[in-house]
Amino acid sequence: MNSAELFETRVRKYQKKSMKYMRYVLNDHFLIVLFFLFGFIMVQYSSWIQSIRVLELPLLGLLGALLASVPFFGGVATLLEPADGIFLSVVGQDFKAYLQKAIRRSWMLPILVMLASTGIIFPIVAQAFGTNLSMFVKLFLLQVFFKDLLFRCTKYAYRGVLHFTWMEKLGIYMIAVVNFFGMFLWISEGWSIVLLVIPVLLSIFVEQYYGKAAFVYQFDKMIEMELERQQRIYRLFALFVDVPMLHKPHAHRRTYLDGVLKMLVGNHPSGHRYLVSRTVIRTSQYMSLLLQLAVVSFVVALFSQPYYWNFIVNALLMMLLGFQLVGVIQSANTQNSHFASLVDSNTRLQDDLSVLMLTMVVSGIVIGISSAIGMRELIGLVGIVFYPIFGVFFTQFYLRFRFIKKRRKI
């Protein structure tokens, strides 16, 4: 089996594994939440677009910065494994075919993302400058050319002939921002197509300057980057189901949350309840998501005019937190399974449900405060009471049964 055939075998194996987890994502009730959230965003977006008459420079700069970041989405999926540092490193030139196939397949998802981002931005441009299909093509091609430049730099970084760190990436990003900004300024002009040549010239320079250099593949670096890439994907799957391959985050004591930990533990805690509560509070798996969604809640409240939309969106965010929390508690039970024989099964279940309920209440208060600050109206204070109550009902009438069902599968 040559290296190209080996890559195809690994692709099929990886796709099979990913589809197994995607079934949990696609069959989950959270898809309903996403549809409602997507509908809300589209309604707000279309209303905002209709109010646009002239694109001011700050908005052009923001759009340029956003589009310039899209090519950085998605890296090269080499699917390398730790043992490859020993076995594949001796095949020499034959590994070129493996890497070329990896780069070609790595184009699939970024192309879809770039098409989607262009489709989202294009209505803004069309509203300000008039509908012209060439504008869409220019914006899309500019993203594709910068993505090609990034892939070429990554390829030569793997060969060890190009020092491709965050500084070089920042430099490419700044060039991309300037290009997109210029494209928005002169997009209706025919000569704006000249801006498409800049990333192409950079790609030619990289190819000519580094393509003929002697090299040795940096397998340790490639394997490390591939493991990091897969971990990012597994963290997404972990929002819906426990993923054994996911590296569990280390617990770090957050002294400012000791009061919350004591509340979750209660006055007469069992060892099991303490361990579950500590996992929820002291690992970043749930707390980082809560912080991110609190920021989302603040931004939605800041820019959304009808106040009832804020309550709808924040209720959806609470549902997302609930789905994640069930997985975190289930993961804590798996890690602490050696304590199972020391605690009665019913007691352990009641402890889990109690921690689940109290955490949802605290999360509701956090979301409510964040939303109230963004709304800057008295009606926003209602959310500080409403979201914890919503969390209690959602836990009692849905998450409770979902948790018990997942528990029985173990």
PDB file of N, CA and C in Angstrom, residues 310-387:
ATOM      1  N   ASN A 310     -35.043  39.131  22.438  1.00  0.00           N
ATOM      2  CA  ASN A 310     -33.997  38.811  23.406  1.00  0.00           C
ATOM      3  C   ASN A 310     -34.403  37.634  24.281  1.00  0.00           C
ATOM      4  N   PHE A 311     -35.653  37.617  24.716  1.00  0.00           N
ATOM      5  CA  PHE A 311     -36.114  36.524  25.567  1.00  0.00           C
ATOM      6  C   PHE A 311     -36.125  35.200  24.798  1.00  0.00           C
ATOM      7  N   ILE A 312     -36.504  35.255  23.522  1.00  0.00           N
ATOM      8  CA  ILE A 312     -36.527  34.032  22.717  1.00  0.00           C
ATOM      9  C   ILE A 312     -35.114  33.490  22.509  1.00  0.00           C
ATOM     10  N   VAL A 313     -34.195  34.375  22.101  1.00  0.00           N
ATOM     11  CA  VAL A 313     -32.816  33.943  21.840  1.00  0.00           C
ATOM     12  C   VAL A 313     -32.156  33.434  23.112  1.00  0.00           C
ATOM     13  N   ASN A 314     -32.333  34.135  24.218  1.00  0.00           N
ATOM     14  CA  ASN A 314     -31.710  33.710  25.467  1.00  0.00           C
ATOM     15  C   ASN A 314     -32.285  32.391  25.964  1.00  0.00           C
ATOM     16  N   ALA A 315     -33.569  32.147  25.705  1.00  0.00           N
ATOM     17  CA  ALA A 315     -34.144  30.843  26.050  1.00  0.00           C
ATOM     18  C   ALA A 315     -33.476  29.738  25.234  1.00  0.00           C
ATOM     19  N   LEU A 316     -33.191  30.021  23.958  1.00  0.00           N
ATOM     20  CA  LEU A 316     -32.485  29.054  23.124  1.00  0.00           C
ATOM     21  C   LEU A 316     -31.065  28.827  23.632  1.00  0.00           C
ATOM     22  N   LEU A 317     -30.411  29.894  24.080  1.00  0.00           N
ATOM     23  CA  LEU A 317     -29.062  29.753  24.638  1.00  0.00           C
ATOM     24  C   LEU A 317     -29.084  28.915  25.908  1.00  0.00           C
ATOM     25  N   MET A 318     -30.119  29.078  26.715  1.00  0.00           N
ATOM     26  CA  MET A 318     -30.261  28.260  27.925  1.00  0.00           C
ATOM     27  C   MET A 318     -30.419  26.783  27.565  1.00  0.00           C
ATOM     28  N   MET A 319     -31.135  26.510  26.490  1.00  0.00           N
ATOM     29  CA  MET A 319     -31.289  25.123  26.052  1.00  0.00           C
ATOM     30  C   MET A 319     -29.946  24.541  25.625  1.00  0.00           C
ATOM     31  N   LEU A 320     -29.143  25.331  24.909  1.00  0.00           N
ATOM     32  CA  LEU A 320     -27.811  24.876  24.514  1.00  0.00           C
ATOM     33  C   LEU A 320     -26.959  24.582  25.739  1.00  0.00           C
ATOM     34  N   LEU A 321     -26.999  25.454  26.733  1.00  0.00           N
ATOM     35  CA  LEU A 321     -26.249  25.217  27.969  1.00  0.00           C
ATOM     36  C   LEU A 321     -26.706  23.929  28.642  1.00  0.00           C
ATOM     37  N   GLY A 322     -28.003  23.671  28.612  1.00  0.00           N
ATOM     38  CA  GLY A 322     -28.520  22.446  29.216  1.00  0.00           C
ATOM     39  C   GLY A 322     -28.007  21.203  28.523  1.00  0.00           C
ATOM     40  N   PHE A 323     -27.991  21.223  27.185  1.00  0.00           N
ATOM     41  CA  PHE A 323     -27.474  20.077  26.438  1.00  0.00           C
ATOM     42  C   PHE A 323     -26.006  19.819  26.791  1.00  0.00           C
ATOM     43  N   GLN A 324     -25.230  20.886  26.868  1.00  0.00           N
ATOM     44  CA  GLN A 324     -23.813  20.737  27.191  1.00  0.00           C
ATOM     45  C   GLN A 324     -23.629  20.254  28.619  1.00  0.00           C
ATOM     46  N   LEU A 325     -24.437  20.745  29.535  1.00  0.00           N
ATOM     47  CA  LEU A 325     -24.292  20.400  30.946  1.00  0.00           C
ATOM     48  C   LEU A 325     -24.556  18.919  31.183  1.00  0.00           C
ATOM     49  N   VAL A 326     -25.528  18.362  30.476  1.00  0.00           N
ATOM     50  CA  VAL A 326     -25.800  16.925  30.609  1.00  0.00           C
ATOM     51  C   VAL A 326     -24.554  16.125  30.229  1.00  0.00           C
ATOM     52  N   GLY A 327     -23.900  16.517  29.134  1.00  0.00           N
ATOM     53  CA  GLY A 327     -22.687  15.828  28.715  1.00  0.00           C
ATOM     54  C   GLY A 327     -21.549  15.975  29.706  1.00  0.00           C
ATOM     55  N   VAL A 328     -21.413  17.160  30.306  1.00  0.00           N
ATOM     56  CA  VAL A 328     -20.343  17.391  31.283  1.00  0.00           C
ATOM     57  C   VAL A 328     -20.549  16.518  32.519  1.00  0.00           C
ATOM     58  N   ILE A 329     -21.771  16.466  33.025  1.00  0.00           N
ATOM     59  CA  ILE A 329     -22.055  15.651  34.212  1.00  0.00           C
ATOM     60  C   ILE A 329     -21.867  14.174  33.894  1.00  0.00           C
ATOM     61  N   GLN A 330     -22.299  13.754  32.704  1.00  0.00           N
ATOM     62  CA  GLN A 330     -22.112  12.362  32.308  1.00  0.00           C
ATOM     63  C   GLN A 330     -20.629  12.027  32.203  1.00  0.00           C
ATOM     64  N   SER A 331     -19.850  12.968  31.680  1.00  0.00           N
ATOM     65  CA  SER A 331     -18.405  12.764  31.589  1.00  0.00           C
ATOM     66  C   SER A 331     -17.778  12.673  32.973  1.00  0.00           C
ATOM     67  N   ALA A 332     -18.250  13.501  33.914  1.00  0.00           N
ATOM     68  CA  ALA A 332     -17.744  13.439  35.288  1.00  0.00           C
ATOM     69  C   ALA A 332     -18.051  12.089  35.919  1.00  0.00           C
ATOM     70  N   ASN A 333     -19.229  11.543  35.644  1.00  0.00           N
ATOM     71  CA  ASN A 333     -19.579  10.225  36.175  1.00  0.00           C
ATOM     72  C   ASN A 333     -18.666   9.146  35.619  1.00  0.00           C
ATOM     73  N   THR A 334     -18.325   9.274  34.334  1.00  0.00           N
ATOM     74  CA  THR A 334     -17.442   8.290  33.715  1.00  0.00           C
ATOM     75  C   THR A 334     -16.044   8.355  34.321  1.00  0.00           C
ATOM     76  N   GLN A 335     -15.536   9.575  34.524  1.00  0.00           N
ATOM     77  CA  GLN A 335     -14.199   9.733  35.089  1.00  0.00           C
ATOM     78  C   GLN A 335     -14.129   9.236  36.531  1.00  0.00           C
ATOM     79  N   ASN A 336     -15.228   9.397  37.263  1.00  0.00           N
ATOM     80  CA  ASN A 336     -15.239   9.030  38.688  1.00  0.00           C
ATOM     81  C   ASN A 336     -15.983   7.725  38.927  1.00  0.00           C
ATOM     82  N   SER A 337     -15.949   6.837  37.930  1.00  0.00           N
ATOM     83  CA  SER A 337     -16.707   5.594  38.036  1.00  0.00           C
ATOM     84  C   SER A 337     -16.212   4.699  39.166  1.00  0.00           C
ATOM     85  N   HIS A 338     -14.968   4.888  39.621  1.00  0.00           N
ATOM     86  CA  HIS A 338     -14.450   4.055  40.704  1.00  0.00           C
ATOM     87  C   HIS A 338     -15.131   4.350  42.034  1.00  0.00           C
ATOM     88  N   PHE A 339     -15.913   5.468  42.096  1.00  0.00           N
ATOM     89  CA  PHE A 339     -16.670   5.769  43.307  1.00  0.00           C
ATOM     90  C   PHE A 339     -18.078   5.176  43.263  1.00  0.00           C
ATOM     91  N   ALA A 340     -18.430   4.530  42.129  1.00  0.00           N
ATOM     92  CA  ALA A 340     -19.811   4.070  41.953  1.00  0.00           C
ATOM     93  C   ALA A 340     -20.217   3.068  43.024  1.00  0.00           C
ATOM     94  N   SER A 341     -19.295   2.189  43.397  1.00  0.00           N
ATOM     95  CA  SER A 341     -19.647   1.163  44.380  1.00  0.00           C
ATOM     96  C   SER A 341     -19.808   1.733  45.781  1.00  0.00           C
ATOM     97  N   LEU A 342     -19.363   2.968  46.000  1.00  0.00           N
ATOM     98  CA  LEU A 342     -19.443   3.566  47.332  1.00  0.00           C
ATOM     99  C   LEU A 342     -20.731   4.352  47.545  1.00  0.00           C
ATOM    100  N   VAL A 343     -21.477   4.611  46.459  1.00  0.00           N
ATOM    101  CA  VAL A 343     -22.686   5.423  46.555  1.00  0.00           C
ATOM    102  C   VAL A 343     -23.842   4.657  45.932  1.00  0.00           C
ATOM    103  N   ASP A 344     -24.985   4.693  46.593  1.00  0.00           N
ATOM    104  CA  ASP A 344     -26.179   4.052  46.065  1.00  0.00           C
ATOM    105  C   ASP A 344     -26.563   4.670  44.722  1.00  0.00           C
ATOM    106  N   SER A 345     -27.048   3.839  43.804  1.00  0.00           N
ATOM    107  CA  SER A 345     -27.378   4.303  42.455  1.00  0.00           C
ATOM    108  C   SER A 345     -28.426   5.412  42.470  1.00  0.00           C
ATOM    109  N   ASN A 346     -29.475   5.265  43.270  1.00  0.00           N
ATOM    110  CA  ASN A 346     -30.522   6.291  43.334  1.00  0.00           C
ATOM    111  C   ASN A 346     -29.991   7.592  43.926  1.00  0.00           C
ATOM    112  N   THR A 347     -29.141   7.464  44.954  1.00  0.00           N
ATOM    113  CA  THR A 347     -28.542   8.659  45.556  1.00  0.00           C
ATOM    114  C   THR A 347     -27.665   9.381  44.548  1.00  0.00           C
ATOM    115  N   ARG A 348     -26.911   8.610  43.777  1.00  0.00           N
ATOM    116  CA  ARG A 348     -26.038   9.206  42.767  1.00  0.00           C
ATOM    117  C   ARG A 348     -26.863   9.935  41.706  1.00  0.00           C
ATOM    118  N   LEU A 349     -27.979   9.337  41.313  1.00  0.00           N
ATOM    119  CA  LEU A 349     -28.842   9.971  40.322  1.00  0.00           C
ATOM    120  C   LEU A 349     -29.438  11.267  40.861  1.00  0.00           C
ATOM    121  N   GLN A 350     -29.885  11.254  42.098  1.00  0.00           N
ATOM    122  CA  GLN A 350     -30.461  12.464  42.696  1.00  0.00           C
ATOM    123  C   GLN A 350     -29.418  13.564  42.822  1.00  0.00           C
ATOM    124  N   ASP A 351     -28.187  13.187  43.161  1.00  0.00           N
ATOM    125  CA  ASP A 351     -27.109  14.183  43.236  1.00  0.00           C
ATOM    126  C   ASP A 351     -26.868  14.816  41.864  1.00  0.00           C
ATOM    127  N   ASP A 352     -26.825  13.989  40.829  1.00  0.00           N
ATOM    128  CA  ASP A 352     -26.596  14.502  39.475  1.00  0.00           C
ATOM    129  C   ASP A 352     -27.707  15.458  39.051  1.00  0.00           C
ATOM    130  N   LEU A 353     -28.951  15.066  39.300  1.00  0.00           N
ATOM    131  CA  LEU A 353     -30.080  15.910  38.903  1.00  0.00           C
ATOM    132  C   LEU A 353     -30.116  17.209  39.697  1.00  0.00           C
ATOM    133  N   SER A 354     -29.722  17.141  40.973  1.00  0.00           N
ATOM    134  CA  SER A 354     -29.698  18.347  41.796  1.00  0.00           C
ATOM    135  C   SER A 354     -28.639  19.324  41.297  1.00  0.00           C
ATOM    136  N   VAL A 355     -27.444  18.806  40.982  1.00  0.00           N
ATOM    137  CA  VAL A 355     -26.381  19.657  40.435  1.00  0.00           C
ATOM    138  C   VAL A 355     -26.812  20.233  39.091  1.00  0.00           C
ATOM    139  N   LEU A 356     -27.476  19.425  38.280  1.00  0.00           N
ATOM    140  CA  LEU A 356     -27.973  19.883  36.985  1.00  0.00           C
ATOM    141  C   LEU A 356     -28.951  21.040  37.152  1.00  0.00           C
ATOM    142  N   MET A 357     -29.889  20.888  38.087  1.00  0.00           N
ATOM    143  CA  MET A 357     -30.907  21.913  38.308  1.00  0.00           C
ATOM    144  C   MET A 357     -30.290  23.214  38.819  1.00  0.00           C
ATOM    145  N   LEU A 358     -29.439  23.120  39.831  1.00  0.00           N
ATOM    146  CA  LEU A 358     -28.856  24.322  40.428  1.00  0.00           C
ATOM    147  C   LEU A 358     -27.936  25.048  39.445  1.00  0.00           C
ATOM    148  N   THR A 359     -27.192  24.275  38.646  1.00  0.00           N
ATOM    149  CA  THR A 359     -26.303  24.905  37.665  1.00  0.00           C
ATOM    150  C   THR A 359     -27.098  25.649  36.603  1.00  0.00           C
ATOM    151  N   MET A 360     -28.226  25.092  36.192  1.00  0.00           N
ATOM    152  CA  MET A 360     -29.083  25.780  35.222  1.00  0.00           C
ATOM    153  C   MET A 360     -29.645  27.071  35.808  1.00  0.00           C
ATOM    154  N   VAL A 361     -29.968  27.061  37.100  1.00  0.00           N
ATOM    155  CA  VAL A 361     -30.471  28.277  37.749  1.00  0.00           C
ATOM    156  C   VAL A 361     -29.392  29.359  37.756  1.00  0.00           C
ATOM    157  N   VAL A 362     -28.175  28.982  38.160  1.00  0.00           N
ATOM    158  CA  VAL A 362     -27.070  29.950  38.188  1.00  0.00           C
ATOM    159  C   VAL A 362     -26.768  30.458  36.778  1.00  0.00           C
ATOM    160  N   SER A 363     -26.786  29.560  35.797  1.00  0.00           N
ATOM    161  CA  SER A 363     -26.530  29.964  34.412  1.00  0.00           C
ATOM    162  C   SER A 363     -27.598  30.934  33.926  1.00  0.00           C
ATOM    163  N   GLY A 364     -28.852  30.692  34.326  1.00  0.00           N
ATOM    164  CA  GLY A 364     -29.931  31.601  33.954  1.00  0.00           C
ATOM    165  C   GLY A 364     -29.728  32.994  34.520  1.00  0.00           C
ATOM    166  N   ILE A 365     -29.228  33.066  35.747  1.00  0.00           N
ATOM    167  CA  ILE A 365     -28.952  34.374  36.354  1.00  0.00           C
ATOM    168  C   ILE A 365     -27.843  35.098  35.590  1.00  0.00           C
ATOM    169  N   VAL A 366     -26.791  34.351  35.211  1.00  0.00           N
ATOM    170  CA  VAL A 366     -25.682  34.953  34.458  1.00  0.00           C
ATOM    171  C   VAL A 366     -26.168  35.478  33.108  1.00  0.00           C
ATOM    172  N   ILE A 367     -26.937  34.667  32.384  1.00  0.00           N
ATOM    173  CA  ILE A 367     -27.477  35.093  31.091  1.00  0.00           C
ATOM    174  C   ILE A 367     -28.400  36.297  31.269  1.00  0.00           C
ATOM    175  N   GLY A 368     -29.216  36.278  32.330  1.00  0.00           N
ATOM    176  CA  GLY A 368     -30.137  37.385  32.586  1.00  0.00           C
ATOM    177  C   GLY A 368     -29.419  38.690  32.859  1.00  0.00           C
ATOM    178  N   ILE A 369     -28.357  38.640  33.664  1.00  0.00           N
ATOM    179  CA  ILE A 369     -27.586  39.850  33.964  1.00  0.00           C
ATOM    180  C   ILE A 369     -26.912  40.385  32.703  1.00  0.00           C
ATOM    181  N   SER A 370     -26.315  39.485  31.914  1.00  0.00           N
ATOM    182  CA  SER A 370     -25.649  39.902  30.680  1.00  0.00           C
ATOM    183  C   SER A 370     -26.638  40.550  29.719  1.00  0.00           C
ATOM    184  N   SER A 371     -27.827  39.954  29.583  1.00  0.00           N
ATOM    185  CA  SER A 371     -28.842  40.507  28.687  1.00  0.00           C
ATOM    186  C   SER A 371     -29.364  41.849  29.191  1.00  0.00           C
ATOM    187  N   ALA A 372     -29.559  41.967  30.504  1.00  0.00           N
ATOM    188  CA  ALA A 372     -30.071  43.219  31.074  1.00  0.00           C
ATOM    189  C   ALA A 372     -29.093  44.369  30.849  1.00  0.00           C
ATOM    190  N   ILE A 373     -27.797  44.090  30.963  1.00  0.00           N
ATOM    191  CA  ILE A 373     -26.789  45.124  30.720  1.00  0.00           C
ATOM    192  C   ILE A 373     -26.838  45.579  29.267  1.00  0.00           C
ATOM    193  N   GLY A 374     -27.025  44.619  28.341  1.00  0.00           N
ATOM    194  CA  GLY A 374     -27.082  44.969  26.931  1.00  0.00           C
ATOM    195  C   GLY A 374     -28.347  45.713  26.549  1.00  0.00           C
ATOM    196  N   MET A 375     -29.489  45.370  27.162  1.00  0.00           N
ATOM    197  CA  MET A 375     -30.758  46.019  26.819  1.00  0.00           C
ATOM    198  C   MET A 375     -30.831  47.447  27.351  1.00  0.00           C
ATOM    199  N   ARG A 376     -30.283  47.670  28.549  1.00  0.00           N
ATOM    200  CA  ARG A 376     -30.282  49.001  29.171  1.00  0.00           C
ATOM    201  C   ARG A 376     -31.706  49.534  29.366  1.00  0.00           C
ATOM    202  N   GLU A 377     -32.634  48.621  29.647  1.00  0.00           N
ATOM    203  CA  GLU A 377     -34.012  48.989  29.939  1.00  0.00           C
ATOM    204  C   GLU A 377     -34.495  48.174  31.132  1.00  0.00           C
ATOM    205  N   LEU A 378     -35.518  48.692  31.817  1.00  0.00           N
ATOM    206  CA  LEU A 378     -36.030  48.001  32.999  1.00  0.00           C
ATOM    207  C   LEU A 378     -36.591  46.631  32.660  1.00  0.00           C
ATOM    208  N   ILE A 379     -37.139  46.485  31.445  1.00  0.00           N
ATOM    209  CA  ILE A 379     -37.708  45.197  31.058  1.00  0.00           C
ATOM    210  C   ILE A 379     -36.648  44.103  31.064  1.00  0.00           C
ATOM    211  N   GLY A 380     -35.373  44.489  30.903  1.00  0.00           N
ATOM    212  CA  GLY A 380     -34.301  43.510  30.912  1.00  0.00           C
ATOM    213  C   GLY A 380     -34.127  42.831  32.251  1.00  0.00           C
ATOM    214  N   LEU A 381     -34.525  43.513  33.345  1.00  0.00           N
ATOM    215  CA  LEU A 381     -34.400  42.918  34.677  1.00  0.00           C
ATOM    216  C   LEU A 381     -35.323  41.720  34.849  1.00  0.00           C
ATOM    217  N   VAL A 382     -36.385  41.666  34.046  1.00  0.00           N
ATOM    218  CA  VAL A 382     -37.302  40.522  34.124  1.00  0.00           C
ATOM    219  C   VAL A 382     -36.573  39.227  33.781  1.00  0.00           C
ATOM    220  N   GLY A 383     -35.595  39.323  32.872  1.00  0.00           N
ATOM    221  CA  GLY A 383     -34.861  38.135  32.462  1.00  0.00           C
ATOM    222  C   GLY A 383     -34.080  37.491  33.586  1.00  0.00           C
ATOM    223  N   ILE A 384     -33.628  38.288  34.558  1.00  0.00           N
ATOM    224  CA  ILE A 384     -32.862  37.733  35.680  1.00  0.00           C
ATOM    225  C   ILE A 384     -33.716  36.755  36.477  1.00  0.00           C
ATOM    226  N   VAL A 385     -35.027  36.951  36.441  1.00  0.00           N
ATOM    227  CA  VAL A 385     -35.953  36.030  37.108  1.00  0.00           C
ATOM    228  C   VAL A 385     -36.468  34.972  36.129  1.00  0.00           C
ATOM    229  N   PHE A 386     -36.717  35.394  34.877  1.00  0.00           N
ATOM    230  CA  PHE A 386     -37.343  34.495  33.906  1.00  0.00           C
ATOM    231  C   PHE A 386     -36.425  33.348  33.504  1.00  0.00           C
ATOM    232  N   TYR A 387     -35.145  33.634  33.215  1.00  0.00           N
ATOM    233  CA  TYR A 387     -34.261  32.593  32.696  1.00  0.00           C
ATOM    234  C   TYR A 387     -33.970  31.493  33.715  1.00  0.00           C
TER     235      TYR A 387
END
